[in-house]
Coordinates of C-alpha atoms in Angstrom, one line a residue:
Chain A
M1 CA 0.0 0.0 0.0
N2 CA 1.3 3.4 -0.9
F3 CA -0.4 6.0 1.2
S4 CA 0.5 9.1 -0.9
L5 CA -1.0 7.3 -3.9
Y6 CA -4.1 6.2 -2.0
K7 CA -4.7 9.7 -0.7
H8 CA -4.2 11.2 -4.1
M9 CA -6.4 8.7 -5.9
M10 CA -9.2 9.1 -3.3
K11 CA -9.1 12.9 -3.8
V12 CA -9.4 12.4 -7.6
N13 CA -12.2 9.8 -7.3
I14 CA -14.2 10.9 -4.4
K15 CA -16.4 13.1 -6.5
G16 CA -17.4 10.2 -8.7
V17 CA -17.9 7.9 -5.8
M18 CA -20.2 10.5 -4.1
N19 CA -22.2 10.9 -7.3
Y20 CA -23.0 7.2 -7.2
A21 CA -23.6 7.2 -3.5
I22 CA -25.9 10.2 -3.6
G23 CA -27.7 8.7 -6.6
A24 CA -28.2 5.4 -4.9
A25 CA -29.2 7.1 -1.6
F26 CA -31.7 9.4 -3.4
Y27 CA -33.3 6.4 -5.0
I28 CA -33.6 4.4 -1.8
V29 CA -35.2 7.4 -0.1
L30 CA -37.5 7.8 -3.0
V31 CA -38.5 4.2 -3.0
V32 CA -39.1 4.3 0.8
W33 CA -41.1 7.5 0.4
I34 CA -43.5 6.2 -2.3
Y35 CA -44.1 2.9 -0.5
P36 CA -46.9 4.1 1.9
G37 CA -48.8 5.2 -1.2
M38 CA -48.1 1.8 -2.9
E39 CA -49.3 -0.1 0.1
K40 CA -52.9 0.9 -0.4
T41 CA -52.8 -0.4 -4.0
A42 CA -50.8 -3.4 -3.0
K43 CA -53.7 -5.8 -3.4
P44 CA -54.5 -5.1 -7.1
L45 CA -50.7 -4.9 -7.8
N46 CA -50.2 -8.3 -6.3
D47 CA -53.1 -9.7 -8.2
M48 CA -51.5 -8.4 -11.4
L49 CA -48.1 -9.9 -10.4
S50 CA -49.7 -13.3 -9.7
A51 CA -51.4 -13.1 -13.1
M52 CA -48.0 -12.8 -14.7
P53 CA -45.9 -15.9 -15.5
A54 CA -43.9 -17.0 -12.4
G55 CA -40.7 -16.9 -14.3
M56 CA -41.2 -13.2 -15.1
T57 CA -41.8 -12.1 -11.6
K58 CA -38.8 -14.2 -10.4
A59 CA -36.6 -12.8 -13.1
F60 CA -37.0 -9.3 -11.7
N61 CA -37.0 -10.4 -8.0
L62 CA -40.6 -9.5 -7.6
Q63 CA -41.8 -12.9 -6.4
N64 CA -42.5 -11.5 -2.9
G65 CA -45.0 -9.1 -4.3
F66 CA -45.7 -5.7 -2.8
G67 CA -47.3 -6.9 0.4
S68 CA -44.7 -5.8 2.8
F69 CA -42.2 -2.9 2.8
E70 CA -39.3 -5.3 2.9
S71 CA -40.5 -7.4 -0.1
F72 CA -41.1 -4.2 -1.9
I73 CA -37.6 -2.8 -1.3
S74 CA -35.9 -6.1 -2.0
G75 CA -37.6 -6.3 -5.3
E76 CA -37.7 -2.8 -6.5
F77 CA -34.5 -1.4 -5.1
Y78 CA -32.1 -4.2 -4.3
G79 CA -33.4 -6.4 -7.1
V80 CA -33.1 -3.9 -9.9
L81 CA -32.1 -0.3 -9.3
F82 CA -29.2 -0.6 -6.9
T83 CA -27.8 -3.6 -8.7
L84 CA -27.7 -1.7 -12.0
I85 CA -26.3 1.5 -10.6
V86 CA -23.5 -0.1 -8.7
S87 CA -22.8 -2.6 -11.5
I88 CA -22.0 0.4 -13.7
F89 CA -19.7 1.7 -10.9
C90 CA -18.0 -1.8 -10.9
V91 CA -17.4 -1.6 -14.6
M92 CA -16.2 2.0 -14.8
V93 CA -14.1 2.7 -11.8
P94 CA -11.6 -0.2 -12.0
I95 CA -11.0 0.8 -15.6
Q96 CA -10.3 4.4 -14.6
L97 CA -7.9 3.2 -11.8
M98 CA -5.9 0.8 -14.0
A99 CA -6.4 0.5 -17.7
K100 CA -6.9 4.2 -18.3
L101 CA -3.6 5.0 -16.6
V102 CA -1.8 2.5 -18.8
D103 CA -3.6 3.6 -21.9
Q104 CA -2.9 7.2 -21.4
G105 CA 0.6 6.6 -20.1
S106 CA 0.4 8.3 -16.7
M107 CA 1.1 5.0 -15.1
A108 CA 4.7 5.6 -16.3
Y109 CA 4.9 8.4 -13.8
L110 CA 3.7 6.2 -10.9
L111 CA 6.1 3.4 -11.8
S112 CA 9.0 5.8 -12.2
T113 CA 8.9 6.4 -8.4
P114 CA 10.3 4.1 -5.8
T115 CA 7.2 2.0 -5.5
T116 CA 6.5 -1.5 -6.8
R117 CA 3.8 -2.5 -9.3
G118 CA 2.3 -4.7 -6.7
K119 CA 1.9 -1.8 -4.4
V120 CA 0.3 0.4 -7.1
A121 CA -2.2 -2.3 -8.0
F122 CA -3.0 -3.0 -4.4
T123 CA -3.5 0.7 -3.7
Q124 CA -5.8 1.1 -6.7
A125 CA -7.8 -1.9 -5.6
S126 CA -8.1 -0.4 -2.1
V127 CA -9.3 2.9 -3.6
F128 CA -12.0 1.0 -5.5
L129 CA -13.1 -1.0 -2.4
T130 CA -13.2 2.1 -0.3
G131 CA -15.4 3.8 -2.8
L132 CA -17.7 0.7 -3.0
F133 CA -17.8 0.6 0.8
L134 CA -18.8 4.3 1.0
I135 CA -21.6 3.8 -1.5
S136 CA -22.9 0.8 0.4
A137 CA -22.6 2.4 3.8
I138 CA -24.3 5.7 2.7
T139 CA -27.1 3.8 1.0
T140 CA -27.7 1.6 4.1
A141 CA -27.7 4.6 6.4
C142 CA -30.1 6.5 4.2
G143 CA -32.3 3.5 3.9
I144 CA -32.6 3.1 7.7
I145 CA -33.2 6.8 8.2
G146 CA -35.7 6.9 5.4
V147 CA -37.7 4.1 7.0
R148 CA -37.7 5.9 10.4
I149 CA -39.1 9.0 8.7
F150 CA -41.6 7.6 6.1
I151 CA -42.8 4.2 7.3
N152 CA -45.5 4.4 10.0
D153 CA -45.2 0.8 11.1
A154 CA -41.4 0.9 11.5
N155 CA -41.5 -1.9 14.0
S156 CA -42.2 -4.5 11.4
F157 CA -39.0 -3.5 9.6
H158 CA -36.1 -5.9 10.4
V159 CA -33.0 -3.8 10.6
D160 CA -30.8 -6.9 10.8
R161 CA -32.2 -8.3 7.6
F162 CA -31.9 -5.0 5.9
I163 CA -28.2 -4.9 6.9
Q164 CA -27.8 -8.5 5.6
L165 CA -29.3 -7.4 2.4
N166 CA -26.8 -4.6 2.0
L167 CA -24.0 -6.9 3.0
A168 CA -25.0 -9.4 0.3
A169 CA -25.2 -6.6 -2.2
F170 CA -21.7 -5.4 -1.1
A171 CA -20.3 -9.0 -1.5
L172 CA -21.8 -9.2 -5.0
F173 CA -20.2 -5.9 -6.0
V174 CA -16.8 -7.0 -4.6
A175 CA -17.0 -10.1 -6.8
L176 CA -18.1 -8.0 -9.9
G177 CA -15.5 -5.3 -9.2
G178 CA -12.8 -7.9 -8.8
I179 CA -13.6 -9.4 -12.2
S180 CA -13.6 -5.9 -13.7
F181 CA -10.4 -5.0 -12.0
L182 CA -8.7 -8.2 -13.4
V183 CA -9.8 -7.3 -16.9
S184 CA -8.5 -3.7 -16.3
S185 CA -5.2 -5.0 -15.0
L186 CA -4.7 -7.0 -18.1
S187 CA -5.7 -4.3 -20.6
N188 CA -3.6 -1.7 -22.4
D189 CA -6.7 -0.2 -24.0
E190 CA -9.3 1.6 -21.9
K191 CA -12.1 1.2 -24.4
K192 CA -11.5 -2.5 -24.9
A193 CA -11.3 -3.1 -21.2
M194 CA -14.6 -1.3 -20.7
G195 CA -16.2 -3.4 -23.5
I196 CA -15.0 -6.7 -22.0
S197 CA -15.9 -5.8 -18.4
G198 CA -19.3 -4.5 -19.4
M199 CA -20.0 -7.6 -21.5
I200 CA -19.0 -9.9 -18.6
I201 CA -20.9 -8.1 -15.9
F202 CA -24.1 -7.4 -17.8
G203 CA -23.8 -10.8 -19.4
F204 CA -23.9 -12.3 -15.9
Y205 CA -26.9 -10.2 -15.1
S206 CA -28.7 -11.3 -18.3
L207 CA -27.9 -15.0 -17.7
D208 CA -29.4 -14.6 -14.2
I209 CA -32.6 -13.0 -15.6
V210 CA -33.0 -15.4 -18.5
G211 CA -32.2 -18.4 -16.4
K212 CA -35.0 -17.4 -13.9
I213 CA -37.7 -17.1 -16.5
S214 CA -38.0 -20.8 -17.3
E215 CA -37.1 -23.9 -15.3
K216 CA -35.8 -25.5 -18.5
I217 CA -32.9 -23.0 -18.9
D218 CA -32.3 -22.8 -15.2
W219 CA -28.8 -24.2 -15.8
L220 CA -27.7 -20.9 -17.2
R221 CA -27.7 -19.5 -13.7
D222 CA -24.8 -21.8 -12.8
F223 CA -22.6 -19.5 -14.9
T224 CA -23.3 -16.3 -13.1
V225 CA -22.4 -14.8 -9.8
F226 CA -25.8 -13.1 -9.5
T227 CA -27.2 -16.5 -8.5
L228 CA -25.5 -16.1 -5.1
Y229 CA -27.3 -12.8 -4.5
K230 CA -30.9 -13.4 -3.5
P231 CA -32.5 -10.2 -2.1
A232 CA -36.0 -11.8 -2.0
D233 CA -34.8 -14.7 0.1
I234 CA -32.8 -12.5 2.5
V235 CA -35.8 -10.4 3.5
N236 CA -37.8 -13.5 4.1
G237 CA -35.0 -14.9 6.3
K238 CA -34.5 -17.8 3.9
G239 CA -31.4 -19.2 2.4
D240 CA -27.8 -19.2 3.6
V241 CA -26.9 -15.5 3.4
I242 CA -23.5 -15.9 5.1
Q243 CA -22.4 -18.7 2.9
N244 CA -23.3 -16.9 -0.3
C245 CA -21.5 -13.8 0.9
I246 CA -18.4 -15.7 1.8
I247 CA -18.3 -17.3 -1.7
L248 CA -18.8 -13.8 -3.3
F249 CA -16.1 -12.2 -1.2
A250 CA -13.8 -15.1 -2.1
I251 CA -14.4 -14.7 -5.8
G252 CA -13.6 -11.0 -5.4
L253 CA -10.5 -11.6 -3.3
I254 CA -9.1 -14.1 -5.7
A255 CA -9.8 -11.8 -8.7
F256 CA -8.0 -8.9 -6.9
L257 CA -5.0 -11.1 -6.0
V258 CA -4.7 -12.4 -9.5
S259 CA -5.0 -8.8 -10.8
I260 CA -2.0 -7.8 -8.7
L261 CA 0.0 -10.8 -9.7
V262 CA -0.6 -10.4 -13.5
F263 CA 0.1 -6.7 -13.3
R264 CA 3.4 -7.3 -11.6
K265 CA 4.6 -9.6 -14.4
R266 CA 3.2 -7.9 -17.5
D267 CA 4.8 -5.8 -20.2
L268 CA 3.5 -2.3 -20.1
P269 CA 3.4 -0.2 -23.3
L270 CA 4.3 3.0 -21.4
Chain B
M1 CA 26.3 3.2 -13.9
L2 CA 23.9 2.1 -16.6
T3 CA 24.5 -1.2 -18.4
V4 CA 22.3 -2.6 -21.2
Q5 CA 23.5 -6.1 -22.0
N6 CA 22.3 -8.2 -25.0
L7 CA 18.8 -6.8 -24.6
T8 CA 16.4 -8.5 -26.9
K9 CA 12.7 -8.1 -27.1
K10 CA 10.7 -9.4 -30.0
F11 CA 7.1 -8.3 -30.6
S12 CA 4.5 -10.4 -32.3
N13 CA 4.7 -8.3 -35.5
G14 CA 8.4 -9.2 -35.9
R15 CA 9.7 -5.8 -34.8
G16 CA 11.5 -5.2 -31.6
I17 CA 15.1 -4.7 -30.4
F18 CA 17.8 -7.2 -30.9
D19 CA 20.9 -7.8 -28.9
V20 CA 21.2 -4.2 -27.8
S21 CA 24.3 -3.6 -25.6
F22 CA 25.9 -0.4 -24.4
S23 CA 27.0 1.0 -21.1
V24 CA 27.1 4.6 -19.7
K25 CA 29.7 5.6 -17.2
K26 CA 29.1 7.7 -14.2
G27 CA 29.1 11.4 -15.1
E28 CA 28.6 10.7 -18.8
V29 CA 25.9 12.1 -21.1
F30 CA 25.0 9.3 -23.5
G31 CA 22.9 10.0 -26.6
F32 CA 20.6 7.5 -28.1
L33 CA 19.9 8.3 -31.7
G34 CA 17.6 6.8 -34.2
P35 CA 14.7 7.5 -36.5
N36 CA 11.2 7.1 -35.2
G37 CA 10.3 3.5 -34.6
A38 CA 13.9 2.3 -34.4
G39 CA 13.5 1.0 -30.9
K40 CA 14.6 3.9 -28.8
S41 CA 11.5 3.9 -26.7
T42 CA 11.4 0.1 -26.4
T43 CA 14.9 0.2 -25.0
I44 CA 14.0 3.0 -22.5
R45 CA 10.9 1.0 -21.4
H46 CA 13.3 -1.8 -20.5
I47 CA 15.6 0.5 -18.7
M48 CA 12.6 1.8 -16.7
G49 CA 11.5 -1.8 -16.0
F50 CA 8.1 -1.5 -17.8
M51 CA 8.9 -4.5 -19.9
K52 CA 10.4 -7.9 -19.3
P53 CA 13.3 -8.6 -21.7
D54 CA 13.2 -11.8 -23.7
Q55 CA 17.0 -12.0 -23.3
G56 CA 19.6 -9.9 -21.6
Y57 CA 19.2 -7.3 -18.9
V58 CA 19.5 -3.7 -17.9
K59 CA 21.3 -2.7 -14.7
V60 CA 21.3 0.7 -13.1
N61 CA 23.7 1.1 -10.2
G62 CA 24.2 -2.7 -10.3
L63 CA 20.5 -3.4 -9.9
D64 CA 18.5 -5.3 -12.5
T65 CA 15.7 -2.9 -13.5
W66 CA 13.1 -5.7 -14.1
Q67 CA 13.8 -7.7 -10.9
K68 CA 14.4 -4.7 -8.6
Q69 CA 11.4 -2.6 -9.5
G70 CA 10.6 -0.2 -6.7
E71 CA 14.2 -0.1 -5.5
V72 CA 16.1 0.9 -8.6
Q73 CA 13.7 3.8 -9.2
K74 CA 15.4 5.6 -6.2
Y75 CA 18.3 6.3 -8.5
I76 CA 16.4 7.2 -11.6
G77 CA 14.8 10.4 -12.9
Y78 CA 12.6 9.9 -16.0
L79 CA 11.1 12.1 -18.6
P80 CA 8.7 10.1 -20.8
G81 CA 8.6 10.7 -24.5
E82 CA 4.9 11.2 -24.5
I83 CA 4.0 13.1 -21.4
A84 CA 0.7 12.0 -19.8
F85 CA 0.0 13.4 -16.5
I86 CA -2.7 12.3 -14.1
E87 CA -5.9 14.3 -14.9
G88 CA -7.4 17.1 -13.0
M89 CA -4.4 18.7 -11.4
T90 CA -2.3 21.8 -11.6
G91 CA 1.3 21.6 -12.4
K92 CA 2.1 22.3 -8.8
G93 CA -0.4 19.7 -7.6
F94 CA 1.3 17.1 -9.9
L95 CA 4.8 18.0 -8.7
D96 CA 3.7 17.9 -5.0
F97 CA 2.2 14.5 -5.6
M98 CA 5.4 13.3 -7.4
A99 CA 7.5 14.7 -4.6
Q100 CA 5.5 12.7 -2.1
M101 CA 5.8 9.6 -4.2
Q102 CA 9.5 10.1 -4.6
G103 CA 9.8 10.8 -0.9
V104 CA 11.4 14.3 -1.5
K105 CA 11.4 16.5 1.5
N106 CA 13.5 19.4 0.3
L107 CA 11.7 21.4 -2.3
S108 CA 14.4 24.0 -3.0
K109 CA 15.6 22.2 -6.1
R110 CA 12.1 22.0 -7.5
N111 CA 11.5 25.7 -6.9
A112 CA 14.8 26.6 -8.4
L113 CA 13.9 24.6 -11.5
I114 CA 10.5 26.2 -11.9
E115 CA 12.1 29.5 -11.6
R116 CA 14.7 28.8 -14.3
L117 CA 12.2 27.2 -16.7
Q118 CA 9.9 30.1 -16.2
F119 CA 6.4 28.7 -16.1
D120 CA 3.4 29.2 -13.9
A121 CA 3.1 26.0 -11.9
N122 CA -0.4 26.9 -10.9
T123 CA -1.9 26.4 -14.4
P124 CA -4.2 23.4 -14.6
I125 CA -2.4 20.7 -16.7
R126 CA -5.2 20.3 -19.2
K127 CA -4.8 24.0 -20.1
M128 CA -1.0 23.7 -20.7
S129 CA 0.7 23.8 -24.0
K130 CA 3.0 21.0 -25.1
G131 CA 6.1 23.0 -24.2
M132 CA 4.7 23.8 -20.7
K133 CA 3.9 20.2 -20.0
Q134 CA 7.5 19.4 -21.1
K135 CA 8.8 21.8 -18.5
V136 CA 6.7 20.2 -15.8
G137 CA 8.0 16.8 -16.9
I138 CA 11.6 18.1 -16.8
V139 CA 11.1 19.4 -13.2
A140 CA 9.6 16.1 -12.2
A141 CA 12.7 14.2 -13.7
F142 CA 15.3 16.4 -11.9
M143 CA 13.7 17.5 -8.6
H144 CA 14.6 14.5 -6.5
D145 CA 18.3 14.8 -7.5
P146 CA 18.6 11.3 -9.0
E147 CA 21.9 9.7 -10.0
V148 CA 20.8 8.6 -13.4
I149 CA 18.4 10.7 -15.6
I150 CA 16.6 9.1 -18.5
L151 CA 15.3 11.6 -21.0
D152 CA 13.1 10.5 -23.9
E153 CA 13.2 13.3 -26.5
P154 CA 13.6 16.0 -23.9
T155 CA 13.5 19.2 -26.0
S156 CA 10.5 18.5 -28.1
G157 CA 8.0 21.3 -27.7
L158 CA 10.6 23.7 -26.1
D159 CA 11.4 27.0 -27.8
P160 CA 15.0 27.7 -28.7
L161 CA 15.6 29.8 -25.6
M162 CA 14.3 27.1 -23.3
Q163 CA 16.3 24.4 -25.2
K164 CA 19.3 26.4 -24.3
V165 CA 18.3 26.6 -20.6
F166 CA 17.6 22.9 -20.7
I167 CA 21.1 22.2 -22.1
E168 CA 22.6 24.4 -19.4
I169 CA 20.8 22.4 -16.7
V170 CA 22.0 19.1 -18.2
L171 CA 25.6 20.3 -18.3
E172 CA 25.4 21.6 -14.7
E173 CA 24.1 18.3 -13.5
K174 CA 26.7 16.5 -15.4
E175 CA 29.4 18.6 -13.6
K176 CA 27.9 17.2 -10.3
G177 CA 28.6 13.7 -11.6
K178 CA 25.1 12.8 -12.8
T179 CA 24.7 10.2 -15.5
F180 CA 22.4 10.8 -18.5
L181 CA 20.8 8.9 -21.2
M182 CA 19.1 11.0 -23.8
S183 CA 17.2 9.7 -26.8
S184 CA 16.5 11.8 -29.8
H185 CA 15.9 11.6 -33.5
S186 CA 17.8 14.8 -34.2
F187 CA 21.5 14.9 -34.2
P188 CA 22.0 18.6 -33.4
E189 CA 20.1 18.1 -30.1
I190 CA 22.5 15.3 -29.1
E191 CA 25.6 17.1 -30.4
R192 CA 25.4 19.9 -27.9
T193 CA 25.3 17.8 -24.8
C194 CA 26.5 14.2 -25.3
D195 CA 29.9 12.7 -24.9
R196 CA 29.0 9.5 -26.7
A197 CA 26.1 8.3 -28.7
A198 CA 24.6 5.0 -30.0
I199 CA 22.8 4.9 -33.3
I200 CA 20.0 2.5 -33.5
K201 CA 18.0 1.4 -36.5
D202 CA 15.4 -1.4 -36.9
G203 CA 16.1 -2.5 -33.4
I204 CA 19.8 -3.0 -33.9
V205 CA 22.6 -0.8 -32.5
I206 CA 24.7 0.0 -35.5
A207 CA 27.3 2.2 -33.8
V208 CA 28.4 3.4 -30.4
K209 CA 30.7 6.3 -31.1
D210 CA 32.4 9.3 -29.6
I211 CA 30.4 12.4 -30.5
H212 CA 33.4 13.9 -32.4
E213 CA 33.6 10.8 -34.5
L214 CA 30.0 11.1 -35.3
Q215 CA 30.4 14.7 -36.2
T216 CA 32.9 13.8 -38.9
M217 CA 30.6 11.1 -40.2
Q218 CA 27.7 13.5 -40.4
R219 CA 26.7 14.5 -43.8
K220 CA 25.4 18.0 -44.4
L221 CA 23.7 19.4 -47.5
F222 CA 24.5 22.9 -48.6
E223 CA 22.8 24.8 -51.4
V224 CA 25.2 27.4 -52.9
T225 CA 23.8 30.2 -55.1
F226 CA 26.5 31.6 -57.4
N227 CA 26.5 35.0 -59.1
N228 CA 26.1 33.4 -62.6
D229 CA 25.6 30.1 -64.3
E230 CA 29.2 29.8 -65.5
D231 CA 30.6 29.9 -62.0
A232 CA 28.1 27.2 -61.0
K233 CA 29.2 25.1 -63.9
S234 CA 32.9 25.4 -63.2
F235 CA 32.2 24.7 -59.5
L236 CA 30.9 21.3 -60.6
N237 CA 34.4 20.3 -61.7
S238 CA 35.7 20.5 -58.1
N239 CA 36.0 17.1 -56.5
L240 CA 33.2 17.8 -54.0
Q241 CA 30.2 15.5 -54.0
I242 CA 27.5 17.3 -56.0
E243 CA 23.9 16.4 -55.3
S244 CA 22.1 18.5 -57.9
H245 CA 22.6 21.5 -60.2
E246 CA 20.1 23.9 -61.5
G247 CA 21.0 27.2 -63.1
N248 CA 23.2 29.1 -60.7
R249 CA 22.3 26.9 -57.7
V250 CA 24.3 23.9 -56.7
R251 CA 23.5 21.4 -54.0
V252 CA 26.6 19.9 -52.4
A253 CA 27.0 17.2 -49.8
I254 CA 29.8 17.7 -47.2
Q255 CA 31.0 15.0 -44.9
G256 CA 33.9 16.3 -42.7
N257 CA 35.6 18.0 -45.7
Y258 CA 34.6 21.5 -44.7
D259 CA 38.1 22.9 -45.6
S260 CA 37.9 21.9 -49.3
F261 CA 34.3 23.1 -49.5
I262 CA 35.3 26.6 -48.3
E263 CA 38.3 26.6 -50.6
E264 CA 36.3 25.7 -53.6
T265 CA 33.4 28.1 -53.0
A266 CA 35.8 31.0 -52.1
K267 CA 37.0 31.0 -55.7
Y268 CA 33.7 32.4 -56.9
H269 CA 31.3 35.1 -55.9
V270 CA 28.7 33.6 -53.7
R271 CA 25.2 35.1 -53.3
N272 CA 23.9 32.7 -50.7
I273 CA 24.6 29.5 -48.8
A274 CA 21.8 27.7 -47.2
I275 CA 22.0 24.6 -45.1
F276 CA 19.4 21.9 -45.4
T277 CA 17.9 20.2 -42.4
Q278 CA 17.8 16.5 -43.1
N279 CA 16.4 13.5 -41.2
L280 CA 18.8 11.2 -39.4
E281 CA 18.9 8.6 -42.2
D282 CA 20.2 11.2 -44.6
V283 CA 22.6 12.7 -42.1
F284 CA 24.3 9.3 -41.6
M285 CA 23.4 8.0 -45.0
N286 CA 26.7 6.3 -45.7
Y287 CA 26.8 4.8 -42.3
Y288 CA 23.3 3.3 -42.6
D289 CA 24.1 2.0 -46.0
R290 CA 27.3 0.3 -45.0
S291 CA 25.7 -1.4 -42.0
G292 CA 22.8 -2.4 -44.2
D293 CA 25.2 -4.3 -46.4
L294 CA 26.7 -6.0 -43.3
K295 CA 23.3 -7.5 -42.5

């Protein structure tokens, strides 16, 4: 870890991180805020959902319906919005931290100072993880505060499950970010890296959705990390949240480690 | 101080550098000459440890630059050929950051350099001209007082006055015993500072020569305009190497034989003598041809 570099990179990236964090926090407060209005119409909405094919509702994590606030937020926010917003973060930021510096050549300056490539890669990974953590923490905090303000029946809200939900999401993004960081560490071309990372991450997302639609193609979900992230199960207290989180964190950790190793041994066109 | 030994790197397109060897002594300014795409930057990338050699090694101060990444950089100052700074900073912000990364505490050298190169360090980098960026890069390469300074085309973008200042700085540092490697595609730039130079073409070092030797090998093209066509015609009979002749103008190639050139032209009334700037291949044309035959 190189603290001068860490400090500097945080300074450069904090604005971008805050944009994502504020965006996500704004959405969660919005979703919490509109829920009391939705609750009244929950019955017809649920009827509508049950009229839809089961695969469709499952694909978009809506199988819990709109009956309770938790099922609503797990489906609406953690199932779709938050996943998409932070997935974009997971594609873009590792590229900016690694591939872009190599592509533009400013990596030459970092490596011309007495620091090792391993340290540079480790520091950049730390910057990404710090950013991701800030986004998750701010979203979680805003969610909890939002519930206290807007939801009348706040007692039925399980804070522990809500935190688990956020932890699971964080674990998913660590895995996605790790994969994207690995692509970025291997690339000399910023645009190419973005294309590949984007394809992998949104490919995973699509496999998960398509796999859920029909039982017959359920095997598709064996090839995507999104399978390990089940917001609907978490709010119902079902499934092994901790085990899934550990697997996701392990995927992320391995990807970051491999990134550092390959970056140390690679020819750089600087 | 700096040793490049049998350095070979082949790229998938068949280009690369092949068996490059030279060494630079402490306190020496070494030029690295070659046309664009000859392998100068590839060699420098190996010196900086950005690439892993297929064969051979580069040592700076006895340390292998690929294996001892992070340690060897303590002794090196580097000016990249294509300067790319980290975005969103001012010149001063960048230099502060680099000083931190290099672990420089004493900023007096930096401030003195900024003073001499005369630029406003508080300008945001994205608003800087090419020359101004080059100045920031030069400060970054010198400010931590390194033992070995690697400069990739250092004067590109600098105006003649600043080129002069830059050469002064290089010569002062040389006095203090600093070692330099300077790449360039223009001979005049190398001529003014270097003790020795290597000429590289198509990835092969074809000569490592004393700068005075290179000066005699250098081929210059002069265009002499005579008073009348007859003078020009009789000038053709001198044993100088004539490139072309048109009316009262004669183009003549001179390689070390300046005395006979002056003697011959002094016989006539001369209206004008112009010197032609040539690319490196033309400057060392004979040399390149000869080594081409050797291959």
